[in-house]
Amino acid sequence: MNLEKSAILYDEIDRNRLFRGTVNTEDRSIMNVCFVLNDEYKELEQEFHDFAVSRGVYSFKGHRSVGGFRASLYNAMPIESVKALVQTMQEFEKAH
């Protein structure tokens, strides 16, 4: 299940023009998915965070020294929550 959840999110990160992963593909975690906005969209970081929170997506801010975002996909995280984050990312992309 965790492989499926992480694959859903990584597929969106790789597809979405606004975002990119922060870890080499071969080193990606299935538990903590870290990503940032691409350099040309970096100024939208707080806007994306606020956008996601307004849609019920919480607690995904990245490390204070790195920035960006971190989605923790621990066993208790339902797949529907991952899909909600992906949908939020897609909606934000359409708006920008």
PDB file of C-alpha atoms in Angstrom, residues 5-90:
ATOM      1  CA  LYS A   5       0.694   5.794  -2.223  1.00  0.00           C
ATOM      2  CA  SER A   6       4.211   7.039  -2.896  1.00  0.00           C
ATOM      3  CA  ALA A   7       3.968   6.150  -6.599  1.00  0.00           C
ATOM      4  CA  ILE A   8       0.790   8.221  -6.948  1.00  0.00           C
ATOM      5  CA  LEU A   9       2.458  11.256  -5.411  1.00  0.00           C
ATOM      6  CA  TYR A  10       5.820  10.884  -7.172  1.00  0.00           C
ATOM      7  CA  ASP A  11       4.041  10.462 -10.520  1.00  0.00           C
ATOM      8  CA  GLU A  12       2.310  13.794  -9.968  1.00  0.00           C
ATOM      9  CA  ILE A  13       5.496  15.531  -8.852  1.00  0.00           C
ATOM     10  CA  ASP A  14       7.244  14.286 -12.002  1.00  0.00           C
ATOM     11  CA  ARG A  15       4.322  15.250 -14.246  1.00  0.00           C
ATOM     12  CA  ASN A  16       3.421  18.637 -12.797  1.00  0.00           C
ATOM     13  CA  ARG A  17       5.327  21.582 -14.317  1.00  0.00           C
ATOM     14  CA  LEU A  18       5.280  23.494 -11.025  1.00  0.00           C
ATOM     15  CA  PHE A  19       6.991  20.909  -8.807  1.00  0.00           C
ATOM     16  CA  ARG A  20      10.107  18.783  -8.615  1.00  0.00           C
ATOM     17  CA  GLY A  21      11.421  16.217  -6.191  1.00  0.00           C
ATOM     18  CA  THR A  22      14.419  16.965  -4.010  1.00  0.00           C
ATOM     19  CA  VAL A  23      15.889  13.450  -3.996  1.00  0.00           C
ATOM     20  CA  ASN A  24      17.353  11.367  -6.814  1.00  0.00           C
ATOM     21  CA  THR A  25      14.812   8.902  -8.187  1.00  0.00           C
ATOM     22  CA  GLU A  26      16.720   5.861  -6.921  1.00  0.00           C
ATOM     23  CA  ASP A  27      16.874   7.292  -3.389  1.00  0.00           C
ATOM     24  CA  ARG A  28      13.226   8.287  -2.977  1.00  0.00           C
ATOM     25  CA  SER A  29      11.482   7.396   0.248  1.00  0.00           C
ATOM     26  CA  ILE A  30       8.104   5.691   0.302  1.00  0.00           C
ATOM     27  CA  MET A  31       7.372   7.218   3.717  1.00  0.00           C
ATOM     28  CA  ASN A  32       8.449  10.876   3.409  1.00  0.00           C
ATOM     29  CA  VAL A  33       8.032  12.477  -0.003  1.00  0.00           C
ATOM     30  CA  CYS A  34       9.959  15.747  -0.261  1.00  0.00           C
ATOM     31  CA  PHE A  35       9.332  18.225  -3.062  1.00  0.00           C
ATOM     32  CA  VAL A  36       9.638  21.913  -3.922  1.00  0.00           C
ATOM     33  CA  LEU A  37       8.303  24.320  -6.472  1.00  0.00           C
ATOM     34  CA  ASN A  38      10.529  24.674  -9.514  1.00  0.00           C
ATOM     35  CA  ASP A  39      12.804  27.715  -9.396  1.00  0.00           C
ATOM     36  CA  GLU A  40      10.625  29.784 -11.734  1.00  0.00           C
ATOM     37  CA  TYR A  41       7.636  29.260  -9.402  1.00  0.00           C
ATOM     38  CA  LYS A  42       9.464  29.495  -6.067  1.00  0.00           C
ATOM     39  CA  GLU A  43       7.646  32.715  -5.143  1.00  0.00           C
ATOM     40  CA  LEU A  44       4.372  30.717  -5.092  1.00  0.00           C
ATOM     41  CA  GLU A  45       5.452  28.514  -2.167  1.00  0.00           C
ATOM     42  CA  GLN A  46       3.380  30.255   0.512  1.00  0.00           C
ATOM     43  CA  GLU A  47       0.464  30.630  -1.900  1.00  0.00           C
ATOM     44  CA  PHE A  48       0.495  26.885  -2.622  1.00  0.00           C
ATOM     45  CA  HIS A  49       0.699  26.093   1.075  1.00  0.00           C
ATOM     46  CA  ASP A  50      -2.266  28.339   1.840  1.00  0.00           C
ATOM     47  CA  PHE A  51      -4.170  26.955  -1.166  1.00  0.00           C
ATOM     48  CA  ALA A  52      -3.664  23.401   0.068  1.00  0.00           C
ATOM     49  CA  VAL A  53      -4.649  24.233   3.645  1.00  0.00           C
ATOM     50  CA  SER A  54      -7.838  25.861   2.347  1.00  0.00           C
ATOM     51  CA  ARG A  55      -8.656  22.474   0.781  1.00  0.00           C
ATOM     52  CA  GLY A  56      -8.007  20.486   3.944  1.00  0.00           C
ATOM     53  CA  VAL A  57      -4.386  19.458   3.308  1.00  0.00           C
ATOM     54  CA  TYR A  58      -2.341  20.012   6.481  1.00  0.00           C
ATOM     55  CA  SER A  59       1.090  19.354   7.991  1.00  0.00           C
ATOM     56  CA  PHE A  60       3.136  19.076   4.829  1.00  0.00           C
ATOM     57  CA  LYS A  61       5.632  21.920   5.225  1.00  0.00           C
ATOM     58  CA  GLY A  62       9.223  20.990   4.506  1.00  0.00           C
ATOM     59  CA  HIS A  63      12.177  21.308   6.842  1.00  0.00           C
ATOM     60  CA  ARG A  64      12.826  24.862   8.010  1.00  0.00           C
ATOM     61  CA  SER A  65      16.348  24.905   6.526  1.00  0.00           C
ATOM     62  CA  VAL A  66      15.330  23.406   3.166  1.00  0.00           C
ATOM     63  CA  GLY A  67      11.838  24.753   2.605  1.00  0.00           C
ATOM     64  CA  GLY A  68       9.456  23.188   0.187  1.00  0.00           C
ATOM     65  CA  PHE A  69       7.110  20.437   1.256  1.00  0.00           C
ATOM     66  CA  ARG A  70       7.177  16.997   2.853  1.00  0.00           C
ATOM     67  CA  ALA A  71       4.269  14.596   2.692  1.00  0.00           C
ATOM     68  CA  SER A  72       4.512  11.849   5.305  1.00  0.00           C
ATOM     69  CA  LEU A  73       2.812   8.713   4.019  1.00  0.00           C
ATOM     70  CA  TYR A  74       2.943   6.554   7.112  1.00  0.00           C
ATOM     71  CA  ASN A  75       0.829   3.399   7.349  1.00  0.00           C
ATOM     72  CA  ALA A  76      -2.146   5.211   8.903  1.00  0.00           C
ATOM     73  CA  MET A  77      -2.339   7.707   6.008  1.00  0.00           C
ATOM     74  CA  PRO A  78      -5.206   6.617   3.753  1.00  0.00           C
ATOM     75  CA  ILE A  79      -4.689   6.573  -0.004  1.00  0.00           C
ATOM     76  CA  GLU A  80      -7.591   9.030  -0.339  1.00  0.00           C
ATOM     77  CA  SER A  81      -5.490  11.649   1.468  1.00  0.00           C
ATOM     78  CA  VAL A  82      -2.661  11.200  -1.028  1.00  0.00           C
ATOM     79  CA  LYS A  83      -5.131  11.544  -3.879  1.00  0.00           C
ATOM     80  CA  ALA A  84      -6.497  14.729  -2.278  1.00  0.00           C
ATOM     81  CA  LEU A  85      -2.974  16.221  -2.216  1.00  0.00           C
ATOM     82  CA  VAL A  86      -2.444  15.255  -5.864  1.00  0.00           C
ATOM     83  CA  GLN A  87      -5.766  16.827  -6.832  1.00  0.00           C
ATOM     84  CA  THR A  88      -4.770  19.996  -4.973  1.00  0.00           C
ATOM     85  CA  MET A  89      -1.454  20.098  -6.853  1.00  0.00           C
ATOM     86  CA  GLN A  90      -3.304  19.710 -10.167  1.00  0.00           C
TER      87      GLN A  90
END
